[in-house]
Coordinates of C-alpha atoms in Angstrom, one line a residue:
X1 CA 102.2 145.5 68.1
X2 CA 99.5 143.6 69.9
X3 CA 96.7 146.0 68.5
X4 CA 97.9 145.3 65.1
X5 CA 97.8 141.5 65.3
X6 CA 94.3 141.7 66.9
X7 CA 93.1 143.7 64.0
X8 CA 94.7 141.3 61.6
X9 CA 93.0 138.2 63.2
X10 CA 89.6 140.1 63.2
X11 CA 90.1 140.5 59.4
X12 CA 90.7 137.0 58.7
X13 CA 87.8 135.8 60.6
X14 CA 85.8 138.1 58.7
X15 CA 87.2 136.8 55.4
X16 CA 86.5 133.3 56.4
X17 CA 82.8 133.9 57.4
X18 CA 82.3 135.7 53.9
X19 CA 84.1 132.8 52.3
X20 CA 81.8 130.2 54.1
X21 CA 78.8 132.3 53.4
X22 CA 79.7 132.3 49.8
X23 CA 80.2 128.5 49.5
X24 CA 76.6 128.2 51.3
X25 CA 74.9 130.5 48.8
X26 CA 76.6 128.7 45.9
X27 CA 75.3 125.3 47.2
X28 CA 72.0 126.6 48.1
X29 CA 71.8 128.0 44.4
X30 CA 73.1 124.8 43.1
X31 CA 70.3 122.9 44.8
X32 CA 67.7 125.4 43.6
X33 CA 68.8 125.1 39.9
X34 CA 68.9 121.3 40.3
X35 CA 65.5 121.2 41.7
X36 CA 64.3 123.4 39.1
X37 CA 65.9 121.2 36.5
X38 CA 64.5 118.0 37.8
X39 CA 60.7 119.2 38.7
X40 CA 60.4 121.7 35.8
X41 CA 62.8 121.1 32.8
X42 CA 63.4 117.2 33.5
X43 CA 60.1 116.5 35.1
X44 CA 58.8 114.0 32.3
X45 CA 62.1 112.4 32.2
X46 CA 62.3 111.5 35.8
X47 CA 58.4 110.9 36.3
X48 CA 58.7 108.1 33.4
X49 CA 62.0 106.7 35.2
X50 CA 60.1 106.6 38.4
X51 CA 57.2 104.8 36.9
X52 CA 59.3 102.5 35.0
X53 CA 60.6 101.1 38.3
X54 CA 57.0 100.7 39.9
X55 CA 55.1 99.9 36.7
X56 CA 55.3 97.4 34.0
X57 CA 53.6 94.6 32.0
X58 CA 52.8 91.3 33.7
X59 CA 50.7 88.3 33.3
X60 CA 47.7 89.0 35.5
X61 CA 46.4 85.6 36.9
X62 CA 42.8 85.1 37.3
X63 CA 41.8 83.9 40.7
X64 CA 40.4 80.4 40.6
X65 CA 36.8 79.9 41.8
X66 CA 35.7 78.5 45.1
X67 CA 33.8 75.5 45.5
X68 CA 31.2 75.6 48.3
X69 CA 28.9 73.2 50.2
X70 CA 25.6 74.1 51.8
X71 CA 25.9 74.3 55.6
X72 CA 22.6 74.1 57.4
X73 CA 23.9 73.9 61.0
X74 CA 22.4 77.3 61.4
X75 CA 18.6 76.6 61.7
X76 CA 17.7 80.2 60.5
X77 CA 19.4 79.9 57.0
X78 CA 21.7 77.9 55.2
X79 CA 25.5 79.1 54.8
X80 CA 28.1 78.5 52.4
X81 CA 31.2 76.6 53.5
X82 CA 34.4 76.4 51.3
X83 CA 35.5 72.9 50.2
X84 CA 38.1 74.3 47.9
X85 CA 39.5 77.8 48.1
X86 CA 42.6 79.5 46.8
X87 CA 45.1 81.2 49.0
X88 CA 48.0 83.4 48.3
X89 CA 51.4 82.6 49.6
X90 CA 55.0 83.5 48.7
X91 CA 57.8 81.3 47.4
X92 CA 60.9 82.2 49.2
X93 CA 64.1 81.2 47.2
X94 CA 67.7 81.8 47.2
X95 CA 70.3 82.6 44.3
X96 CA 73.3 81.3 46.2
X97 CA 75.8 83.0 43.6
X98 CA 74.6 86.3 44.8
X99 CA 74.7 85.7 48.4
X100 CA 77.5 87.5 50.3
X101 CA 76.4 86.9 53.8
X102 CA 75.3 83.1 54.0
X103 CA 75.4 82.9 57.7
X104 CA 73.1 86.0 58.0
X105 CA 70.9 84.5 55.5
X106 CA 70.6 81.3 57.2
X107 CA 69.9 82.9 60.7
X108 CA 67.1 85.2 59.1
X109 CA 65.3 82.3 57.4
X110 CA 65.7 80.0 60.3
X111 CA 64.1 82.6 62.6
X112 CA 61.2 83.7 60.5
X113 CA 60.3 80.5 58.8
X114 CA 61.5 77.9 61.2
X115 CA 63.4 76.1 58.8
X116 CA 66.6 74.1 59.5
X117 CA 69.5 76.6 59.9
X118 CA 72.3 74.3 58.8
X119 CA 70.4 73.1 55.7
X120 CA 69.6 76.5 54.6
X121 CA 73.4 77.3 55.4
X122 CA 74.4 74.5 53.2
X123 CA 72.3 75.7 50.3
X124 CA 73.3 79.3 50.6
X125 CA 77.1 78.4 50.2
X126 CA 76.4 76.4 46.8
X127 CA 78.7 78.4 44.4
X128 CA 77.3 79.2 40.9
X129 CA 74.0 77.8 41.9
X130 CA 71.0 80.1 40.5
X131 CA 68.2 78.8 42.4
X132 CA 67.2 77.2 45.7
X133 CA 63.8 76.9 47.1
X134 CA 63.3 77.5 50.8
X135 CA 59.4 77.5 51.0
X136 CA 56.4 77.7 48.9
X137 CA 54.1 78.7 51.4
X138 CA 55.4 81.8 53.2
X139 CA 52.6 84.2 54.5
X140 CA 52.7 87.8 53.5
X141 CA 54.0 88.7 57.0
X142 CA 56.7 86.3 56.8
X143 CA 57.7 87.5 53.2
X144 CA 57.9 91.1 54.3
X145 CA 60.0 90.3 57.4
X146 CA 62.6 88.4 55.2
X147 CA 62.6 91.0 52.2
X148 CA 62.8 94.2 54.6
X149 CA 66.0 92.7 55.9
X150 CA 67.7 93.3 52.5
X151 CA 70.2 90.4 52.4
X152 CA 71.4 90.0 48.9
X153 CA 70.4 86.8 47.2
X154 CA 67.2 86.2 48.9
X155 CA 64.1 86.6 46.6
X156 CA 60.2 86.1 46.7
X157 CA 57.4 85.8 44.4
X158 CA 53.8 85.3 44.7
X159 CA 52.2 81.8 44.3
X160 CA 48.6 80.6 44.6
X161 CA 48.0 77.2 46.4
X162 CA 44.6 75.3 46.8
X163 CA 43.4 74.5 50.2
X164 CA 41.1 72.1 51.0
X165 CA 39.7 72.6 54.6
X166 CA 38.0 69.2 55.1
X167 CA 40.9 67.2 53.7
X168 CA 39.7 63.5 53.3
X169 CA 36.0 64.1 53.6
X170 CA 34.7 64.1 50.2
X171 CA 38.0 64.4 48.3
X172 CA 36.8 62.1 45.6
X173 CA 34.0 64.5 44.7
X174 CA 36.4 67.7 44.8
X175 CA 39.6 66.3 43.1
X176 CA 42.6 68.4 43.5
X177 CA 44.5 71.1 41.8
X178 CA 47.6 69.5 40.5
X179 CA 50.9 70.1 38.3
X180 CA 50.6 69.5 34.5
X181 CA 53.5 70.5 32.5
X182 CA 54.8 73.7 33.7
X183 CA 51.4 74.7 35.0
X184 CA 48.7 73.5 37.5
X185 CA 45.3 72.3 36.5
X186 CA 42.2 70.9 38.1
X187 CA 42.5 67.1 38.2
X188 CA 39.6 64.4 38.9
X189 CA 36.3 65.1 40.6
X190 CA 35.0 68.8 40.0
X191 CA 38.4 70.5 39.9
X192 CA 39.0 68.4 36.8
X193 CA 35.4 68.5 35.4
X194 CA 35.0 72.2 35.7
X195 CA 38.6 73.2 34.9
X196 CA 37.8 75.9 32.4
X197 CA 35.1 77.5 34.4
X198 CA 37.1 77.4 37.9
X199 CA 40.2 78.6 36.1
X200 CA 38.9 81.8 34.3
X201 CA 41.0 83.6 31.8
X202 CA 44.5 85.2 32.6
X203 CA 45.4 88.5 30.7
X204 CA 48.6 90.6 30.4
X205 CA 48.3 94.2 31.5
X206 CA 50.1 97.1 33.2
X207 CA 50.5 96.8 37.1
X208 CA 52.1 98.7 39.7
X209 CA 54.5 97.3 42.3
X210 CA 55.7 98.1 45.7
X211 CA 59.1 98.3 47.1
X212 CA 59.7 94.7 47.4
X213 CA 58.4 94.2 43.8
X214 CA 54.9 92.8 44.6
X215 CA 51.9 93.6 42.6
X216 CA 49.5 95.8 44.4
X217 CA 46.1 97.1 43.5
X218 CA 46.0 100.7 42.1
X219 CA 43.7 103.1 40.2
X220 CA 44.8 102.9 36.6
X221 CA 46.4 99.3 36.7
X222 CA 45.0 96.6 34.5
X223 CA 44.6 94.1 37.3
X224 CA 40.8 93.9 36.5
X225 CA 41.3 92.7 33.0
X226 CA 41.8 88.9 34.0
X227 CA 38.5 87.2 34.4
X228 CA 38.3 85.3 37.5
X229 CA 36.7 81.7 37.6
X230 CA 33.4 80.9 38.6
X231 CA 32.4 79.8 42.0
X232 CA 30.6 76.5 42.3
X233 CA 27.8 75.8 44.9
X234 CA 27.1 72.3 45.4
X235 CA 24.0 70.3 46.3
X236 CA 26.3 68.6 49.0
X237 CA 25.0 69.1 52.6
X238 CA 28.2 69.3 54.6
X239 CA 26.6 67.9 57.7
X240 CA 25.2 64.8 56.0
X241 CA 28.6 64.4 54.0
X242 CA 30.4 64.2 57.3
X243 CA 28.3 61.8 58.9
X244 CA 28.0 59.6 55.8
X245 CA 31.6 59.6 55.2
X246 CA 32.2 58.6 59.0
X247 CA 29.9 56.0 58.9
X248 CA 31.3 54.5 55.5
X249 CA 34.6 54.6 57.0
X250 CA 33.6 52.8 60.1
X251 CA 31.8 50.1 58.2
X252 CA 34.7 49.5 55.7
X253 CA 37.0 48.9 58.7
X254 CA 34.5 46.8 60.7
X255 CA 33.6 44.4 57.9
X256 CA 37.2 44.3 56.4
X257 CA 36.1 45.4 53.2
X258 CA 38.9 46.6 50.5
X259 CA 36.9 49.8 49.8
X260 CA 33.3 51.2 50.0
X261 CA 30.9 53.9 48.2
X262 CA 27.9 55.6 49.6
X263 CA 25.7 58.0 47.8
X264 CA 22.6 59.9 49.3
X265 CA 20.0 61.4 46.7
X266 CA 17.2 63.8 47.6
X267 CA 14.3 61.7 46.4
X268 CA 12.2 64.3 44.5
X269 CA 14.9 66.3 42.9
X270 CA 17.8 63.8 42.3
X271 CA 20.2 66.4 44.0
X272 CA 23.2 64.6 45.7
X273 CA 23.3 65.4 49.3
X274 CA 26.3 63.2 50.0
X275 CA 28.9 60.9 48.2
X276 CA 31.6 59.3 49.7
X277 CA 34.4 56.7 48.7
X278 CA 36.7 55.2 51.1
X279 CA 39.8 54.7 51.4
X280 CA 40.1 58.5 50.7
X281 CA 42.9 60.9 50.2
X282 CA 43.8 64.5 51.4
X283 CA 44.0 66.8 48.3
X284 CA 46.2 69.0 50.0
X285 CA 48.9 66.3 49.9
X286 CA 47.9 64.6 46.9
X287 CA 51.6 64.2 45.8
X288 CA 52.0 61.5 48.7
X289 CA 49.5 59.3 47.3
X290 CA 51.4 56.4 45.8
X291 CA 48.6 54.6 43.7
X292 CA 46.6 56.9 41.6
X293 CA 43.6 54.5 41.7
X294 CA 43.0 56.3 45.1
X295 CA 41.9 59.3 43.1
X296 CA 39.1 57.6 41.3
X297 CA 35.5 58.4 42.6
X298 CA 34.1 54.9 42.7
X299 CA 30.5 56.1 42.7
X300 CA 30.7 57.1 39.1
X301 CA 34.1 55.3 38.1
X302 CA 33.7 51.7 39.3
X303 CA 31.2 49.7 37.3
X304 CA 30.2 46.3 38.8
X305 CA 27.8 43.5 38.9
X306 CA 25.2 44.7 41.4
X307 CA 23.5 41.1 42.3
X308 CA 20.1 41.1 43.8
X309 CA 19.8 44.7 44.4
X310 CA 18.7 44.8 40.9
X311 CA 15.6 42.5 41.4
X312 CA 13.1 45.3 42.5
X313 CA 13.8 46.9 39.2
X314 CA 13.0 43.6 37.3
X315 CA 10.0 43.0 39.5
X316 CA 8.8 46.4 38.3
X317 CA 9.2 45.5 34.7
X318 CA 7.1 42.4 35.1
X319 CA 4.3 44.3 37.1
X320 CA 4.4 47.4 34.7
X321 CA 3.9 44.8 31.8
X322 CA 0.9 43.3 33.7
X323 CA 2.5 39.8 33.9
X324 CA 2.5 39.6 37.7
X325 CA 1.3 41.1 40.8
X326 CA 2.6 41.0 44.5
X327 CA 0.4 38.1 45.3
X328 CA 1.2 36.1 42.0
X329 CA 2.7 32.7 43.1
X330 CA 5.0 30.1 41.5
X331 CA 6.4 27.0 43.1
X332 CA 10.3 27.1 43.8
X333 CA 11.9 23.7 43.2
X334 CA 15.5 25.4 43.7
X335 CA 16.4 25.8 40.3
X336 CA 15.4 26.8 36.7
X337 CA 17.0 25.8 33.4
X338 CA 17.5 28.5 30.6
X339 CA 19.1 27.7 27.3
X340 CA 20.8 24.5 28.6
X341 CA 22.1 26.6 31.8
X342 CA 21.0 25.8 35.1
X343 CA 20.2 28.9 37.5
X344 CA 20.1 28.2 41.4
X345 CA 19.0 30.2 44.5
X346 CA 21.7 31.5 46.5
X347 CA 21.4 28.6 49.2
X348 CA 20.8 26.2 46.4
X349 CA 17.5 25.1 48.1
X350 CA 13.9 24.6 47.1
X351 CA 11.5 27.0 48.9
X352 CA 7.9 25.6 47.7
X353 CA 5.2 28.0 46.7
X354 CA 6.1 31.7 46.9
X355 CA 4.4 35.1 46.2
X356 CA 6.4 37.7 44.2
X357 CA 6.6 39.8 47.4
X358 CA 8.4 36.8 49.0
X359 CA 10.6 36.5 46.0
X360 CA 12.1 39.7 47.1
X361 CA 11.8 39.2 50.9
X362 CA 14.1 35.8 50.4
X363 CA 15.9 37.2 47.4
X364 CA 15.1 34.0 45.2
X365 CA 16.8 34.0 41.8
X366 CA 14.2 31.4 40.3
X367 CA 11.4 33.7 41.4
X368 CA 12.7 36.6 39.6
X369 CA 13.5 34.5 36.7
X370 CA 9.9 33.5 36.8
X371 CA 8.5 36.9 37.2
X372 CA 10.5 38.1 34.1
X373 CA 10.4 35.2 31.8
X374 CA 7.1 36.3 29.8
X375 CA 8.6 39.8 29.2
X376 CA 10.1 39.7 25.7
X377 CA 13.8 40.2 25.6
X378 CA 14.0 43.4 23.8
X379 CA 11.3 45.0 25.9
X380 CA 13.2 44.0 29.1
X381 CA 16.5 45.5 27.7
X382 CA 14.4 48.8 26.8
X383 CA 13.3 49.0 30.5
X384 CA 16.8 48.4 31.7
X385 CA 18.1 51.2 29.4
X386 CA 15.1 53.5 30.5
X387 CA 16.1 53.1 34.1
X388 CA 19.5 54.8 32.9
X389 CA 21.9 52.0 32.7
X390 CA 24.2 51.4 29.7
X391 CA 24.7 55.2 29.4
X392 CA 26.2 57.9 31.8
X393 CA 24.0 59.8 34.2
X394 CA 25.5 63.1 33.1
X395 CA 26.5 64.1 36.6
X396 CA 28.8 67.0 36.6
X397 CA 31.9 64.9 37.8
X398 CA 35.0 63.7 35.8
X399 CA 35.8 60.1 34.9
X400 CA 32.2 58.8 34.8
X401 CA 31.7 55.5 33.1
X402 CA 28.5 54.2 31.5
X403 CA 28.6 50.5 32.6
X404 CA 28.2 47.5 30.4
X405 CA 24.9 45.7 29.3
X406 CA 27.0 42.8 27.4
X407 CA 24.4 40.9 25.2
X408 CA 21.2 41.8 26.8
X409 CA 19.8 43.4 23.7
X410 CA 21.0 40.6 21.4
X411 CA 21.4 37.4 23.0
X412 CA 19.4 34.5 24.2
X413 CA 17.0 34.2 27.2
X414 CA 19.8 33.5 29.4
X415 CA 21.1 37.0 29.2
X416 CA 17.8 38.4 30.5
X417 CA 17.4 35.8 33.2
X418 CA 21.0 36.5 34.8
X419 CA 20.4 40.4 34.2
X420 CA 17.2 40.2 36.3
X421 CA 19.2 39.3 39.4
X422 CA 22.0 41.6 38.7
X423 CA 24.8 39.3 36.8
X424 CA 26.0 39.6 33.6
X425 CA 25.7 43.4 33.4
X426 CA 27.6 46.2 35.1
X427 CA 26.5 49.4 36.6
X428 CA 28.0 52.2 38.7
X429 CA 26.7 53.0 42.2
X430 CA 25.2 56.4 41.1
X431 CA 23.3 54.6 38.2
X432 CA 22.0 51.8 40.6
X433 CA 20.7 54.6 43.3
X434 CA 19.5 56.7 40.7
X435 CA 17.2 53.8 39.3
X436 CA 16.0 52.7 42.5
X437 CA 15.1 56.2 43.4
X438 CA 12.6 56.3 40.3
X439 CA 10.6 53.8 42.3
X440 CA 10.8 56.2 45.4
X441 CA 9.6 59.0 42.9
X442 CA 6.5 57.5 41.7
X443 CA 8.3 56.0 38.5
X444 CA 10.1 59.0 37.3
X445 CA 13.8 58.9 36.7
X446 CA 15.7 62.0 37.9
X447 CA 18.9 63.2 36.6
X448 CA 21.4 63.1 39.4
X449 CA 23.3 66.3 39.8
X450 CA 25.6 67.7 42.3
X451 CA 26.1 71.3 41.2
X452 CA 23.5 73.7 42.3
X453 CA 24.7 77.1 41.2
X454 CA 27.5 78.4 39.0
X455 CA 28.4 82.1 40.0
X456 CA 30.3 83.7 37.4
X457 CA 32.7 86.7 38.3
X458 CA 30.5 89.1 36.3
X459 CA 27.7 88.5 38.8
X460 CA 25.6 86.2 36.7
X461 CA 24.4 83.1 38.3
X462 CA 23.4 79.7 36.4
X463 CA 21.1 77.6 38.5
X464 CA 20.8 73.6 37.9
X465 CA 17.0 73.0 37.9
X466 CA 15.7 69.3 38.9
X467 CA 15.4 67.4 35.5
X468 CA 12.8 64.6 34.8
X469 CA 14.6 62.3 32.5
X470 CA 11.7 60.1 31.6
X471 CA 8.9 58.1 33.4
X472 CA 10.0 54.6 33.4
X473 CA 7.1 52.6 35.1
X474 CA 3.7 53.8 36.0
X475 CA 3.1 55.4 39.4
X476 CA 1.1 52.5 40.4
X477 CA 3.8 50.2 39.7
X478 CA 6.3 52.3 41.5
X479 CA 4.1 52.4 44.6
X480 CA 3.5 48.7 44.4
X481 CA 7.2 47.8 44.3
X482 CA 7.8 50.4 47.0
X483 CA 5.5 48.6 49.3
X484 CA 6.9 45.4 48.5
X485 CA 10.5 46.7 49.4
X486 CA 9.0 47.8 52.7
X487 CA 7.9 44.3 53.4
X488 CA 11.6 43.1 52.6
X489 CA 13.2 45.7 55.2
X490 CA 10.8 44.7 57.9
X491 CA 10.2 41.0 57.3
X492 CA 12.9 39.5 55.0
X493 CA 16.6 39.2 55.4
X494 CA 16.9 43.0 55.5
X495 CA 15.4 43.8 58.8
X496 CA 18.3 45.5 60.1
X497 CA 17.4 48.4 57.7
X498 CA 14.2 48.9 59.4
X499 CA 13.6 52.1 61.9
X500 CA 11.0 52.0 64.4
X501 CA 8.2 54.5 63.6
X502 CA 9.0 55.0 60.0
X503 CA 8.3 53.0 56.5
X504 CA 11.7 52.1 55.2
X505 CA 12.0 50.4 51.8
X506 CA 15.4 48.6 50.8
X507 CA 17.0 45.6 49.1
X508 CA 20.5 43.8 49.3
X509 CA 22.6 42.4 46.8
X510 CA 25.5 40.0 47.4
X511 CA 27.3 39.5 44.2
X512 CA 30.4 37.7 43.4
X513 CA 33.4 39.5 42.0
X514 CA 34.6 38.7 38.6
X515 CA 38.6 38.7 38.1
X516 CA 39.9 37.7 34.6
X517 CA 36.7 36.7 33.4
X518 CA 35.9 34.3 36.0
X519 CA 33.6 34.5 39.2
X520 CA 35.6 34.5 42.6
X521 CA 34.7 33.7 46.0
X522 CA 35.1 37.5 46.8
X523 CA 31.9 39.5 46.9
X524 CA 30.4 43.0 46.6
X525 CA 27.8 43.9 49.1
X526 CA 25.3 46.5 48.2
X527 CA 22.2 47.9 49.9
X528 CA 19.9 50.4 48.4
X529 CA 16.9 51.9 50.3
X530 CA 14.6 55.1 50.6
X531 CA 12.2 56.5 52.9
X532 CA 10.5 57.3 55.1
X533 CA 7.1 56.4 53.2
X534 CA 4.7 57.4 51.8
X535 CA 6.7 60.4 50.8
X536 CA 10.4 59.6 50.8
X537 CA 12.9 62.3 51.5
X538 CA 16.1 60.3 50.7
X539 CA 17.5 57.5 48.8
X540 CA 20.7 55.8 50.0
X541 CA 23.2 53.2 48.4
X542 CA 25.8 51.7 50.4
X543 CA 28.5 49.6 48.8
X544 CA 31.3 47.5 50.2
X545 CA 34.0 45.6 48.1
X546 CA 35.4 42.3 48.9
X547 CA 34.0 42.0 52.5
X548 CA 35.9 39.5 54.6
X549 CA 34.3 38.6 57.6
X550 CA 30.5 38.4 57.0
X551 CA 28.9 36.5 53.9
X552 CA 26.0 38.6 53.1
X553 CA 25.1 42.4 52.7
X554 CA 22.3 41.8 55.1
X555 CA 24.8 41.9 57.8
X556 CA 27.3 44.6 56.4
X557 CA 25.7 47.2 54.1
X558 CA 22.3 46.8 55.8
X559 CA 23.3 48.1 59.3
X560 CA 25.5 50.9 57.7
X561 CA 22.3 52.1 55.9
X562 CA 20.4 51.9 59.0
X563 CA 22.8 54.3 60.9
X564 CA 22.7 56.9 58.0
X565 CA 19.0 56.8 57.6
X566 CA 18.3 56.9 61.4
X567 CA 20.6 60.2 61.2
X568 CA 18.9 61.6 58.3
X569 CA 15.3 61.4 59.7
X570 CA 16.7 63.0 62.8
X571 CA 18.4 65.6 60.6
X572 CA 15.5 66.4 58.7
X573 CA 13.3 66.4 61.8
X574 CA 10.9 63.9 60.3
X575 CA 8.2 62.9 62.7
X576 CA 7.3 59.1 63.2
X577 CA 4.1 58.2 61.2
X578 CA 3.4 54.8 62.5

């Protein structure tokens, strides 16, 4: 009986092995058939299905162009430094109605992003809420750490943010990339003026996506269809810009002014090497600015009565017409009457017999009226227009204004008389420095410009060539007035502008501020100077608005100019010539 049982067991085992082997063979054949079906018979169907999961049409955003300044800290060659650059981040957001693990979601986001755990937990538990932003500036590493965790209800999408590395320094030149409607556009400054060039052209095309749904570069995709924005290379020298902005800020604070503006031109080209306004703002945080007036670039937006800083131009007109010379004299009795209106000197005193050079040195209103009195009114107006006033300079910045010449072209003698010492007309700081620059440049008015190159995405480069607008006065007149201005900076009220070993020319202006059509006790202080002679390299304007603790520009803007000019002669390594 035992032998029969053992034989039966062996037979059963063999049957089981055969049955198991049969199952394995059938399963193997099934897999082979299935693979044959997928890879051969249904290959195109499954390929299209996979492609549909990883490819598709999408809006392809153009990369916004970068704005560069020149950086000359490397003595061997200049380098480019980004003042405005686009950076890719990721928005991390929640769909609370999809979240089944709110605590896990809050734990993850708090750990990776450093956000408050309880706040995120509260947001994640909002029933039926379709959207809650966690951050708009997650890095690629942070995004992947979050999405790889696979927690339902957490999503990401690519965002592009504009970054401004120098923050407040030169912010009025740059402007910012701000919200408009449902999109973002450049506002103010270069960002606004050059919006279309910087933005480029978006396109729709076929793209590839990775496992997280992010667009990836690949052969055959249409990522290249978008036309990226152009890069701007500025005339701004970053080192000069930084120093000038610091000196302006210190001056505004030291002299308790409401605000200030500084412009530095390269004399022979009109290139803007620095342009600062203070108070400034951080374009990275433009949304925190409560008063939109802070965004205005006062160098081109704020037209004001310049005061006596205008006198060198008026003197140039009279000299160019052959009516006076530096040695021409008149007797100053302290006042002069024009069209039944009495004009007095700033100190309301008589100064006796004075030369035209002394008129500029002592800033005598009666003297400049004497010099220009014989110039026909229309001729004087034509000169003022030729110096660039009453029209925009054409600088490549948004919000530029033209200033107002009032009745200078059609009124009586009084309008010419007051304009001769910078009252009754308004000018922008950029217009003023450009006009004085024409005297430093042999009588030729140069167009100020701030963009040196426009570098397009196709590799083409547009270069700005220095542009001579017109000859305003003869070279002889320009040299004569420049020499008179050197005397002003060395022997007049403006002696604080002088630099030992160099010929520096300059003139101040202290002008009452007009409010509601009336002159007030508040004053604007301006100094414009250039140097070093006889071949000036730079022309500088410094303006302070509503200075409160000193009375005249000779004690406020003049020392600021001196610090800037001293820095410039050292920076340019200009050797003393006297």
